[in-house]
Amino acid sequence: MAAYELYAFWRSSAAYRVRVALTLKGLSAEEHAIDLDAGDQYGDAFRTINPLAAVPALIVPGHPPLTQSLAILEYLDETVPNPPLLPADPLGRARVRSIAAGLAADTHPLVVPRVRRYLTTIGGFDQAAWRAWQIQWFTTGLQGLERRLATDAGTGLYCHGDTVTVADILLMSIVAVMRMFNIAIADIPTIDRIVALCETQEAFARAAPLKQTGAPTA
Ligand SMILES: N[C@@H](CCC(=O)N[C@@H](CS)C(=O)NCC(=O)O)C(=O)O
């Protein structure tokens, strides 16, 4: 199997997704830490890997870096089909991709370091305003997902059916980073149930931010 390399940061929600998928597929990658708090993503060295200055980037030997966590998850799913991370049927795949995009495209980008940096410098936000902003968009994303999961027939033990899909990986990646910010959202029982089930699995446990190199120890 290819000797992958993964550019990541311990707290990164998007890098967490790739770690989970690699483990589920029985793969591993040598990790290179890009310290997002120190601004390493803006250095020339990393910009040659991802000009958009964001992790993750997965290096498949002999190929240009793969970026965008959803694209990386689909690449891994296509090259190592078992266990599948997308349903076999087109409607199921569309539902899973829709749940994943709701979190990856409509929720997560609002709370990344570059947005925090802009709002707390040019945008005039103090720490309280930034925290209120984070809570606002995590709440909007997860309460919307809760309504959907609670009413859709497609929901099973997991976000879609009874096996882990890309939708669960995205959900857990958002929950993991919310915890790092000490943000909890009430009244999302379906999500809480799915999160508790995912947490029993090694792939999610191993990807936990606080278990990664560079994470604070106390
Ligand atoms: N849509 C991208 C998001 C990538 C992204 O924004 N990653 C964050 C960490 S979770 C990052 O590196 N941010 C750097 C910054 O905001 O300066 C993906 O899914 O890979």
GROMACS .gro file of N, CA and C in nm, residues 19 21 39 65 70 86 122 159 182 189 206:
model
   33
   19ARG      N    1  -0.786   1.140   0.900
   19ARG     CA    2  -0.734   1.039   0.994
   19ARG      C    3  -0.836   0.927   1.015
   21ALA      N    4  -1.080   0.828   0.817
   21ALA     CA    5  -1.096   0.746   0.695
   21ALA      C    6  -0.976   0.655   0.675
   39GLY      N    7   0.078   3.017   1.234
   39GLY     CA    8   0.074   3.070   1.098
   39GLY      C    9   0.159   2.994   0.998
   65PRO      N   10  -0.013   1.699  -0.449
   65PRO     CA   11  -0.088   1.685  -0.323
   65PRO      C   12  -0.239   1.685  -0.348
   70LEU      N   13  -1.313   1.641   0.172
   70LEU     CA   14  -1.416   1.556   0.110
   70LEU      C   15  -1.361   1.485  -0.014
   86LEU      N   16  -1.951   0.536   0.135
   86LEU     CA   17  -2.069   0.593   0.069
   86LEU      C   18  -2.164   0.479   0.036
  122ILE      N   19  -0.934   4.299   1.154
  122ILE     CA   20  -1.004   4.396   1.069
  122ILE      C   21  -1.150   4.412   1.110
  159CYS      N   22  -2.581   0.832   1.067
  159CYS     CA   23  -2.651   0.938   0.991
  159CYS      C   24  -2.725   0.881   0.871
  182ASN      N   25  -1.494   2.408   2.391
  182ASN     CA   26  -1.590   2.401   2.502
  182ASN      C   27  -1.728   2.452   2.464
  189PRO      N   28  -3.088   1.523   2.026
  189PRO     CA   29  -3.078   1.384   2.073
  189PRO      C   30  -3.035   1.284   1.966
  206ARG      N   31  -0.900   0.720   1.781
  206ARG     CA   32  -0.759   0.747   1.746
  206ARG      C   33  -0.739   0.883   1.682
   0.00000   0.00000   0.00000
